[in-house]
Amino acid sequence: MSTTLLPHKFGPYGGQFVPETLMPALIELEREFVLARNDPAFNAEFDKLMASFVGRPTPLTYAKRLSEKLGGAQIYLKREDLAHTGAHKINNALGQALLVKRMGKKRIVAETGAGQHGVASATAAALLGLECVVYMGSVDIARQEPNVFRMKLLGAEVRPVESGTKTLKDAINEAIRDWVTNVRDTHYLLGSALGPHPYPTIVREFQSVIGREAREQMLMDAGRLPDTVIACVGGGSNAIGVFSGFVNDEAVELIGVEAGGSGISSGKHAARFGDATKARVGVIHGTQTYVLQDEDGQIAETHSVSAGLDYAAVGPEHAMLRDNERAFYTSATDEEALNAFHTLCHTEGIIPALESSHAIAEVIKRAPKMKKDQVILVNLSGRGDKDLNTVIKELGNGE
Ligand SMILES: *Cc1c(COP(=O)(O)O)cnc(C)c1O
């Protein structure tokens, strides 16, 4: 069987912009992934872990009171917040950890901003008996203490990163440096649909379980496909996961929501597609895609109330979907996301992640303009427990 079966690019985006020393590892990873995907035993093991450990399939919930309140489209929530560790990230972390076992490697390195991918990676490593080192900017370590403690409880080593802005992009640099040095026994467990080929494809495939389930559940529960699918977009993994279930259904509109921060004109945001002055195609962390940058091509600083959306680049497949207008991208500000957070708490009894609240904010804008027999599916990527401190600070006592 040929082993380089996967396209390296999404139109002009993606590719492998890495040091020569990493090419053998990327080639090995691609070969192993292609073999694994065609191996019924591997797929059975993945499915079994998804069911018995992660709690899949996650439910589809009809949001009755939210739909009534908005007075337009019927709204359904895909409940990734109910997956083990509280978000979709575990799907990809476990999938890659199974690949690591298959490759005979013993050690994983990961990067984390808010700590969610670090927790998912540490969880997968504990379950499968792998050594786990998580790189995290020292600024993020101070901001996300409970997740740092969780990772340590799960047996991971958390290494503080003091370079640059001491946040996610610097943690990624360090994780890549470690990987280059230890590539023989170490796998870089990348947390979103980003990075050099084959990562964006691998992450999409492991997250596509969201879209497959959601499509089936929509047909079962609503008796039809949704008119619109909405998801928040950080690196783009939960969005590409749910979109992949509907991308061949031409009539289904796909909407990604980026972090609008304090508003596009303020310059404090992470809307890679939304800012005509700062967003251009560039290369970052091994891939070519839309990157927020200054005139010299230096990576711009980003801002969002939700750490998971606070990154200067977007996954390359989203760049292609946007160019060919199969998907459309918009943004929600911090304030809109916080309002949406409250609305979902009050109407549905669900405390969403601040990332997911950006998707809800778009639902709140769109649903009232739609007809009552139309349907929106929104991917609720995670639960909000991790965000309570942020929300309390922003909104006072939450009443
Ligand atoms: C990390 C995270 C995101 C953003 O990452 P994507 O790769 O864009 O999905 C969104 N929601 C939650 C709950 C997260 O933890």
GROMACS .gro file of C-alpha atoms and ligand atoms in nm:
model
  414
    1MET     CA    1   0.000   0.000   0.000
    2SER     CA    2   0.124   0.350  -0.077
    3THR     CA    3   0.188   0.536   0.243
    4THR     CA    4   0.183   0.900   0.137
    5LEU     CA    5  -0.184   0.913   0.060
    6LEU     CA    6  -0.278   1.237   0.225
    7PRO     CA    7  -0.277   1.574   0.051
    8HIS     CA    8  -0.018   1.804   0.211
    9LYS     CA    9  -0.210   2.121   0.138
   10PHE     CA   10  -0.553   2.274   0.154
   11GLY     CA   11  -0.546   2.480  -0.163
   12PRO     CA   12  -0.253   2.718  -0.109
   13TYR     CA   13  -0.253   2.663   0.270
   14GLY     CA   14  -0.087   2.410   0.499
   15GLY     CA   15   0.235   2.237   0.399
   16GLN     CA   16   0.544   2.147   0.600
   17PHE     CA   17   0.757   2.447   0.694
   18VAL     CA   18   0.985   2.270   0.941
   19PRO     CA   19   1.355   2.214   0.998
   20GLU     CA   20   1.495   1.922   0.796
   21THR     CA   21   1.554   1.725   1.119
   22LEU     CA   22   1.178   1.695   1.173
   23MET     CA   23   1.091   1.563   0.828
   24PRO     CA   24   1.154   1.195   0.914
   25ALA     CA   25   0.920   1.228   1.215
   26LEU     CA   26   0.645   1.387   1.004
   27ILE     CA   27   0.682   1.122   0.735
   28GLU     CA   28   0.670   0.845   0.998
   29LEU     CA   29   0.363   1.004   1.158
   30GLU     CA   30   0.181   1.029   0.826
   31ARG     CA   31   0.266   0.670   0.733
   32GLU     CA   32   0.156   0.539   1.073
   33PHE     CA   33  -0.166   0.739   1.064
   34VAL     CA   34  -0.258   0.611   0.717
   35LEU     CA   35  -0.190   0.252   0.826
   36ALA     CA   36  -0.383   0.299   1.152
   37ARG     CA   37  -0.683   0.451   0.979
   38ASN     CA   38  -0.704   0.148   0.752
   39ASP     CA   39  -0.658  -0.095   1.042
   40PRO     CA   40  -0.989  -0.221   1.186
   41ALA     CA   41  -0.816  -0.309   1.515
   42PHE     CA   42  -0.694   0.050   1.561
   43ASN     CA   43  -1.036   0.194   1.480
   44ALA     CA   44  -1.203  -0.051   1.717
   45GLU     CA   45  -0.966   0.049   1.997
   46PHE     CA   46  -1.032   0.420   1.933
   47ASP     CA   47  -1.410   0.366   1.926
   48LYS     CA   48  -1.396   0.161   2.244
   49LEU     CA   49  -1.204   0.433   2.431
   50MET     CA   50  -1.444   0.697   2.297
   51ALA     CA   51  -1.737   0.499   2.439
   52SER     CA   52  -1.599   0.357   2.763
   53PHE     CA   53  -1.365   0.637   2.871
   54VAL     CA   54  -1.476   0.962   2.706
   55GLY     CA   55  -1.850   0.886   2.733
   56ARG     CA   56  -1.937   0.906   2.363
   57PRO     CA   57  -2.163   0.955   2.188
   58THR     CA   58  -2.213   1.292   2.356
   59PRO     CA   59  -2.582   1.391   2.353
   60LEU     CA   60  -2.760   1.627   2.118
   61THR     CA   61  -2.979   1.861   2.326
   62TYR     CA   62  -3.273   2.056   2.188
   63ALA     CA   63  -3.248   2.404   2.347
   64LYS     CA   64  -3.620   2.464   2.388
   65ARG     CA   65  -3.617   2.771   2.610
   66LEU     CA   66  -3.334   2.940   2.420
   67SER     CA   67  -3.518   2.876   2.091
   68GLU     CA   68  -3.840   3.024   2.235
   69LYS     CA   69  -3.660   3.324   2.382
   70LEU     CA   70  -3.494   3.409   2.050
   71GLY     CA   71  -3.821   3.348   1.862
   72GLY     CA   72  -3.677   3.214   1.538
   73ALA     CA   73  -3.482   2.901   1.444
   74GLN     CA   74  -3.491   2.583   1.651
   75ILE     CA   75  -3.155   2.540   1.827
   76TYR     CA   76  -2.975   2.214   1.897
   77LEU     CA   77  -2.658   2.180   2.106
   78LYS     CA   78  -2.393   1.915   2.043
   79ARG     CA   79  -2.273   1.850   2.396
   80GLU     CA   80  -1.893   1.818   2.384
   81ASP     CA   81  -1.902   1.978   2.730
   82LEU     CA   82  -2.011   1.635   2.855
   83ALA     CA   83  -1.702   1.456   2.722
   84HIS     CA   84  -1.450   1.342   2.986
   85THR     CA   85  -1.225   1.635   3.095
   86GLY     CA   86  -1.497   1.875   2.983
   87ALA     CA   87  -1.425   1.950   2.619
   88HIS     CA   88  -1.369   1.803   2.273
   89LYS     CA   89  -0.989   1.808   2.310
   90ILE     CA   90  -0.982   1.458   2.461
   91ASN     CA   91  -1.093   1.306   2.126
   92ASN     CA   92  -0.772   1.416   1.956
   93ALA     CA   93  -0.544   1.363   2.256
   94LEU     CA   94  -0.652   0.999   2.288
   95GLY     CA   95  -0.635   0.937   1.914
   96GLN     CA   96  -0.278   1.067   1.893
   97ALA     CA   97  -0.176   0.884   2.211
   98LEU     CA   98  -0.292   0.559   2.049
   99LEU     CA   99  -0.074   0.644   1.747
  100VAL     CA  100   0.221   0.702   1.983
  101LYS     CA  101   0.175   0.351   2.124
  102ARG     CA  102   0.163   0.214   1.770
  103MET     CA  103   0.487   0.391   1.677
  104GLY     CA  104   0.655   0.241   1.985
  105LYS     CA  105   0.733   0.582   2.134
  106LYS     CA  106   0.723   0.633   2.510
  107ARG     CA  107   0.710   1.007   2.561
  108ILE     CA  108   0.482   1.291   2.455
  109VAL     CA  109   0.536   1.664   2.467
  110ALA     CA  110   0.245   1.905   2.442
  111GLU     CA  111   0.186   2.277   2.461
  112THR     CA  112  -0.100   2.444   2.636
  113GLY     CA  113  -0.240   2.794   2.677
  114ALA     CA  114  -0.543   2.771   2.902
  115GLY     CA  115  -0.439   2.427   3.015
  116GLN     CA  116  -0.726   2.238   2.850
  117HIS     CA  117  -0.510   2.060   2.593
  118GLY     CA  118  -0.249   1.998   2.864
  119VAL     CA  119  -0.511   1.831   3.081
  120ALA     CA  120  -0.638   1.622   2.787
  121SER     CA  121  -0.282   1.516   2.699
  122ALA     CA  122  -0.194   1.433   3.061
  123THR     CA  123  -0.516   1.231   3.086
  124ALA     CA  124  -0.439   1.031   2.770
  125ALA     CA  125  -0.079   0.976   2.886
  126ALA     CA  126  -0.191   0.847   3.226
  127LEU     CA  127  -0.446   0.614   3.067
  128LEU     CA  128  -0.198   0.467   2.819
  129GLY     CA  129   0.115   0.472   3.038
  130LEU     CA  130   0.316   0.739   2.852
  131GLU     CA  131   0.557   0.997   2.993
  132CYS     CA  132   0.414   1.347   2.946
  133VAL     CA  133   0.580   1.689   2.948
  134VAL     CA  134   0.361   1.996   2.900
  135TYR     CA  135   0.510   2.333   2.805
  136MET     CA  136   0.319   2.633   2.931
  137GLY     CA  137   0.403   3.004   2.938
  138SER     CA  138   0.469   3.131   3.289
  139VAL     CA  139   0.202   3.400   3.245
  140ASP     CA  140  -0.053   3.128   3.160
  141ILE     CA  141   0.064   2.915   3.454
  142ALA     CA  142  -0.021   3.202   3.687
  143ARG     CA  143  -0.361   3.255   3.516
  144GLN     CA  144  -0.466   2.890   3.501
  145GLU     CA  145  -0.359   2.744   3.832
  146PRO     CA  146  -0.631   2.478   3.870
  147ASN     CA  147  -0.541   2.322   3.534
  148VAL     CA  148  -0.170   2.323   3.623
  149PHE     CA  149  -0.261   2.131   3.939
  150ARG     CA  150  -0.477   1.889   3.739
  151MET     CA  151  -0.193   1.810   3.498
  152LYS     CA  152   0.042   1.744   3.789
  153LEU     CA  153  -0.213   1.520   3.960
  154LEU     CA  154  -0.238   1.323   3.637
  155GLY     CA  155   0.137   1.264   3.645
  156ALA     CA  156   0.254   1.516   3.385
  157GLU     CA  157   0.552   1.746   3.425
  158VAL     CA  158   0.461   2.110   3.358
  159ARG     CA  159   0.758   2.310   3.229
  160PRO     CA  160   0.725   2.690   3.257
  161VAL     CA  161   0.830   2.891   2.949
  162GLU     CA  162   0.990   3.229   3.019
  163SER     CA  163   1.064   3.343   2.662
  164GLY     CA  164   0.872   3.599   2.452
  165THR     CA  165   0.532   3.693   2.588
  166LYS     CA  166   0.538   3.378   2.810
  167THR     CA  167   0.213   3.255   2.658
  168LEU     CA  168   0.089   2.993   2.412
  169LYS     CA  169   0.302   3.075   2.106
  170ASP     CA  170   0.618   3.062   2.319
  171ALA     CA  171   0.507   2.731   2.470
  172ILE     CA  172   0.463   2.593   2.116
  173ASN     CA  173   0.817   2.705   2.027
  174GLU     CA  174   0.956   2.519   2.330
  175ALA     CA  175   0.754   2.205   2.263
  176ILE     CA  176   0.886   2.200   1.904
  177ARG     CA  177   1.242   2.252   2.033
  178ASP     CA  178   1.205   1.955   2.270
  179TRP     CA  179   1.060   1.746   1.988
  180VAL     CA  180   1.350   1.828   1.754
  181THR     CA  181   1.595   1.722   2.026
  182ASN     CA  182   1.417   1.401   2.133
  183VAL     CA  183   1.237   1.303   1.817
  184ARG     CA  184   1.339   0.935   1.829
  185ASP     CA  185   1.134   0.847   2.137
  186THR     CA  186   0.908   1.155   2.158
  187HIS     CA  187   0.583   1.252   1.986
  188TYR     CA  188   0.458   1.609   1.975
  189LEU     CA  189   0.091   1.586   2.065
  190LEU     CA  190  -0.048   1.894   1.889
  191GLY     CA  191  -0.378   2.018   2.027
  192SER     CA  192  -0.558   2.183   1.735
  193ALA     CA  193  -0.600   2.161   1.358
  194LEU     CA  194  -0.274   2.347   1.312
  195GLY     CA  195   0.096   2.287   1.256
  196PRO     CA  196   0.274   2.111   0.969
  197HIS     CA  197   0.114   1.836   0.764
  198PRO     CA  198  -0.005   1.576   0.866
  199TYR     CA  199  -0.127   1.736   1.191
  200PRO     CA  200  -0.423   1.938   1.057
  201THR     CA  201  -0.556   1.627   0.883
  202ILE     CA  202  -0.493   1.394   1.179
  203VAL     CA  203  -0.663   1.630   1.423
  204ARG     CA  204  -0.961   1.675   1.189
  205GLU     CA  205  -1.001   1.300   1.150
  206PHE     CA  206  -0.998   1.234   1.525
  207GLN     CA  207  -1.239   1.524   1.583
  208SER     CA  208  -1.467   1.420   1.295
  209VAL     CA  209  -1.641   1.190   1.543
  210ILE     CA  210  -1.828   1.506   1.653
  211GLY     CA  211  -1.970   1.570   1.305
  212ARG     CA  212  -2.053   1.205   1.236
  213GLU     CA  213  -2.248   1.172   1.560
  214ALA     CA  214  -2.416   1.511   1.522
  215ARG     CA  215  -2.536   1.439   1.168
  216GLU     CA  216  -2.687   1.107   1.273
  217GLN     CA  217  -2.845   1.260   1.585
  218MET     CA  218  -2.995   1.550   1.388
  219LEU     CA  219  -3.159   1.306   1.148
  220MET     CA  220  -3.288   1.097   1.439
  221ASP     CA  221  -3.408   1.379   1.667
  222ALA     CA  222  -3.510   1.657   1.428
  223GLY     CA  223  -3.575   1.432   1.130
  224ARG     CA  224  -3.364   1.658   0.911
  225LEU     CA  225  -3.025   1.821   0.865
  226PRO     CA  226  -2.965   2.164   1.017
  227ASP     CA  227  -2.981   2.476   0.799
  228THR     CA  228  -2.680   2.621   0.979
  229VAL     CA  229  -2.392   2.475   1.182
  230ILE     CA  230  -2.207   2.713   1.414
  231ALA     CA  231  -1.880   2.657   1.604
  232CYS     CA  232  -1.614   2.873   1.765
  233VAL     CA  233  -1.270   2.881   1.599
  234GLY     CA  234  -0.944   2.899   1.790
  235GLY     CA  235  -0.700   2.680   1.600
  236GLY     CA  236  -1.014   2.530   1.453
  237SER     CA  237  -1.034   2.170   1.574
  238ASN     CA  238  -1.385   2.158   1.721
  239ALA     CA  239  -1.516   2.355   1.422
  240ILE     CA  240  -1.349   2.134   1.161
  241GLY     CA  241  -1.469   1.828   1.356
  242VAL     CA  242  -1.834   1.928   1.343
  243PHE     CA  243  -1.810   2.083   0.992
  244SER     CA  244  -1.665   1.761   0.850
  245GLY     CA  245  -1.998   1.588   0.914
  246PHE     CA  246  -2.183   1.836   0.691
  247VAL     CA  247  -1.928   1.969   0.443
  248ASN     CA  248  -2.067   1.745   0.167
  249ASP     CA  249  -2.424   1.858   0.237
  250GLU     CA  250  -2.420   2.164   0.011
  251ALA     CA  251  -2.737   2.312   0.160
  252VAL     CA  252  -2.595   2.323   0.514
  253GLU     CA  253  -2.438   2.659   0.592
  254LEU     CA  254  -2.116   2.643   0.801
  255ILE     CA  255  -2.027   2.934   1.029
  256GLY     CA  256  -1.706   2.975   1.231
  257VAL     CA  257  -1.684   3.234   1.508
  258GLU     CA  258  -1.351   3.390   1.602
  259ALA     CA  259  -1.260   3.594   1.908
  260GLY     CA  260  -1.351   3.958   1.852
  261GLY     CA  261  -1.194   4.058   2.187
  262SER     CA  262  -1.249   4.427   2.258
  263GLY     CA  263  -1.369   4.477   1.897
  264ILE     CA  264  -1.180   4.454   1.566
  265SER     CA  265  -1.109   4.828   1.550
  266SER     CA  266  -0.948   4.820   1.898
  267GLY     CA  267  -0.675   4.593   1.763
  268LYS     CA  268  -0.723   4.371   2.072
  269HIS     CA  269  -0.871   4.050   1.934
  270ALA     CA  270  -0.787   3.720   1.767
  271ALA     CA  271  -1.001   3.755   1.452
  272ARG     CA  272  -0.755   3.625   1.193
  273PHE     CA  273  -1.013   3.647   0.914
  274GLY     CA  274  -1.183   3.958   1.047
  275ASP     CA  275  -0.903   4.214   1.050
  276ALA     CA  276  -0.817   4.346   0.704
  277THR     CA  277  -0.522   4.550   0.834
  278LYS     CA  278  -0.338   4.281   1.033
  279ALA     CA  279  -0.443   3.946   0.890
  280ARG     CA  280  -0.234   3.819   0.601
  281VAL     CA  281  -0.113   3.487   0.480
  282GLY     CA  282   0.207   3.387   0.656
  283VAL     CA  283   0.394   3.092   0.799
  284ILE     CA  284   0.373   3.004   1.166
  285HIS     CA  285   0.461   2.689   1.356
  286GLY     CA  286   0.515   2.486   1.041
  287THR     CA  287   0.207   2.581   0.841
  288GLN     CA  288   0.100   2.847   0.591
  289THR     CA  289  -0.225   3.014   0.682
  290TYR     CA  290  -0.385   3.341   0.793
  291VAL     CA  291  -0.173   3.501   1.065
  292LEU     CA  292  -0.223   3.824   1.255
  293GLN     CA  293   0.102   4.011   1.203
  294ASP     CA  294   0.261   4.354   1.192
  295GLU     CA  295   0.405   4.518   0.879
  296ASP     CA  296   0.733   4.330   0.922
  297GLY     CA  297   0.560   3.995   0.946
  298GLN     CA  298   0.616   3.967   1.321
  299ILE     CA  299   0.337   3.782   1.500
  300ALA     CA  300   0.087   4.029   1.643
  301GLU     CA  301  -0.031   4.017   2.001
  302THR     CA  302  -0.381   3.884   2.042
  303HIS     CA  303  -0.650   3.923   2.302
  304SER     CA  304  -0.960   3.731   2.402
  305VAL     CA  305  -1.149   3.676   2.724
  306SER     CA  306  -1.130   3.306   2.635
  307ALA     CA  307  -0.777   3.165   2.639
  308GLY     CA  308  -0.867   2.884   2.397
  309LEU     CA  309  -0.940   3.130   2.113
  310ASP     CA  310  -0.643   3.357   2.185
  311TYR     CA  311  -0.396   3.258   1.911
  312ALA     CA  312  -0.259   3.454   1.614
  313ALA     CA  313  -0.321   3.188   1.348
  314VAL     CA  314  -0.609   2.973   1.227
  315GLY     CA  315  -0.594   2.617   1.093
  316PRO     CA  316  -0.509   2.598   0.720
  317GLU     CA  317  -0.821   2.402   0.622
  318HIS     CA  318  -1.038   2.686   0.752
  319ALA     CA  319  -0.837   2.929   0.534
  320MET     CA  320  -0.931   2.714   0.233
  321LEU     CA  321  -1.297   2.677   0.334
  322ARG     CA  322  -1.314   3.053   0.367
  323ASP     CA  323  -1.154   3.120   0.028
  324ASN     CA  324  -1.385   2.882  -0.153
  325GLU     CA  325  -1.683   3.010   0.049
  326ARG     CA  326  -1.787   2.669   0.173
  327ALA     CA  327  -1.771   2.815   0.525
  328PHE     CA  328  -1.818   3.171   0.651
  329TYR     CA  329  -1.638   3.331   0.941
  330THR     CA  330  -1.742   3.603   1.178
  331SER     CA  331  -1.648   3.711   1.529
  332ALA     CA  332  -1.802   3.779   1.868
  333THR     CA  333  -1.659   4.029   2.115
  334ASP     CA  334  -1.570   3.949   2.476
  335GLU     CA  335  -1.885   4.131   2.584
  336GLU     CA  336  -2.110   3.941   2.341
  337ALA     CA  337  -1.958   3.612   2.453
  338LEU     CA  338  -2.008   3.695   2.821
  339ASN     CA  339  -2.371   3.789   2.756
  340ALA     CA  340  -2.422   3.464   2.566
  341PHE     CA  341  -2.261   3.273   2.854
  342HIS     CA  342  -2.523   3.416   3.091
  343THR     CA  343  -2.808   3.356   2.851
  344LEU     CA  344  -2.727   2.987   2.812
  345CYS     CA  345  -2.685   2.944   3.190
  346HIS     CA  346  -3.028   3.097   3.255
  347THR     CA  347  -3.228   2.946   2.970
  348GLU     CA  348  -3.084   2.595   2.948
  349GLY     CA  349  -2.914   2.516   3.280
  350ILE     CA  350  -2.581   2.470   3.104
  351ILE     CA  351  -2.264   2.661   3.197
  352PRO     CA  352  -2.070   2.681   2.868
  353ALA     CA  353  -1.698   2.740   2.816
  354LEU     CA  354  -1.619   3.100   2.719
  355GLU     CA  355  -1.490   2.967   2.386
  356SER     CA  356  -1.824   2.798   2.316
  357SER     CA  357  -2.003   3.114   2.432
  358HIS     CA  358  -1.869   3.284   2.117
  359ALA     CA  359  -2.067   3.034   1.909
  360ILE     CA  360  -2.376   3.096   2.124
  361ALA     CA  361  -2.332   3.471   2.068
  362GLU     CA  362  -2.365   3.413   1.693
  363VAL     CA  363  -2.676   3.200   1.753
  364ILE     CA  364  -2.827   3.491   1.947
  365LYS     CA  365  -2.762   3.725   1.651
  366ARG     CA  366  -2.885   3.485   1.383
  367ALA     CA  367  -3.171   3.278   1.523
  368PRO     CA  368  -3.425   3.564   1.555
  369LYS     CA  369  -3.386   3.640   1.183
  370MET     CA  370  -3.461   3.281   1.085
  371LYS     CA  371  -3.796   3.106   1.045
  372LYS     CA  372  -3.942   2.882   1.314
  373ASP     CA  373  -3.909   2.575   1.096
  374GLN     CA  374  -3.538   2.634   1.042
  375VAL     CA  375  -3.272   2.463   1.250
  376ILE     CA  376  -2.934   2.569   1.392
  377LEU     CA  377  -2.685   2.317   1.525
  378VAL     CA  378  -2.423   2.467   1.755
  379ASN     CA  379  -2.119   2.282   1.878
  380LEU     CA  380  -2.090   2.335   2.253
  381SER     CA  381  -1.717   2.264   2.259
  382GLY     CA  382  -1.670   2.264   2.636
  383ARG     CA  383  -1.805   2.336   2.981
  384GLY     CA  384  -1.744   2.656   3.172
  385ASP     CA  385  -1.615   2.532   3.507
  386LYS     CA  386  -1.261   2.636   3.407
  387ASP     CA  387  -1.382   2.990   3.336
  388LEU     CA  388  -1.567   3.072   3.656
  389ASN     CA  389  -1.290   3.294   3.793
  390THR     CA  390  -1.274   3.492   3.470
  391VAL     CA  391  -1.650   3.534   3.457
  392ILE     CA  392  -1.675   3.636   3.823
  393LYS     CA  393  -1.407   3.899   3.765
  394GLU     CA  394  -1.582   4.032   3.453
  395LEU     CA  395  -1.938   4.029   3.580
  396GLY     CA  396  -1.927   4.071   3.953
  397ASN     CA  397  -2.125   3.810   4.143
  398GLY     CA  398  -2.292   3.659   3.835
  399GLU     CA  399  -2.649   3.772   3.898
  400LIG     C1  400  -0.929   2.477   2.318
  400LIG     C2  401  -1.073   2.502   2.310
  400LIG     C3  402  -1.132   2.563   2.197
  400LIG     C4  403  -1.053   2.616   2.081
  400LIG     O1  404  -0.981   2.521   2.011
  400LIG     P1  405  -1.024   2.469   1.867
  400LIG     O2  406  -0.907   2.390   1.823
  400LIG     O3  407  -1.050   2.588   1.781
  400LIG     O4  408  -1.146   2.388   1.886
  400LIG     C5  409  -1.270   2.578   2.193
  400LIG     N1  410  -1.347   2.537   2.297
  400LIG     C6  411  -1.294   2.480   2.407
  400LIG     C7  412  -1.387   2.440   2.516
  400LIG     C8  413  -1.157   2.461   2.417
  400LIG     O5  414  -1.107   2.405   2.528
   0.00000   0.00000   0.00000
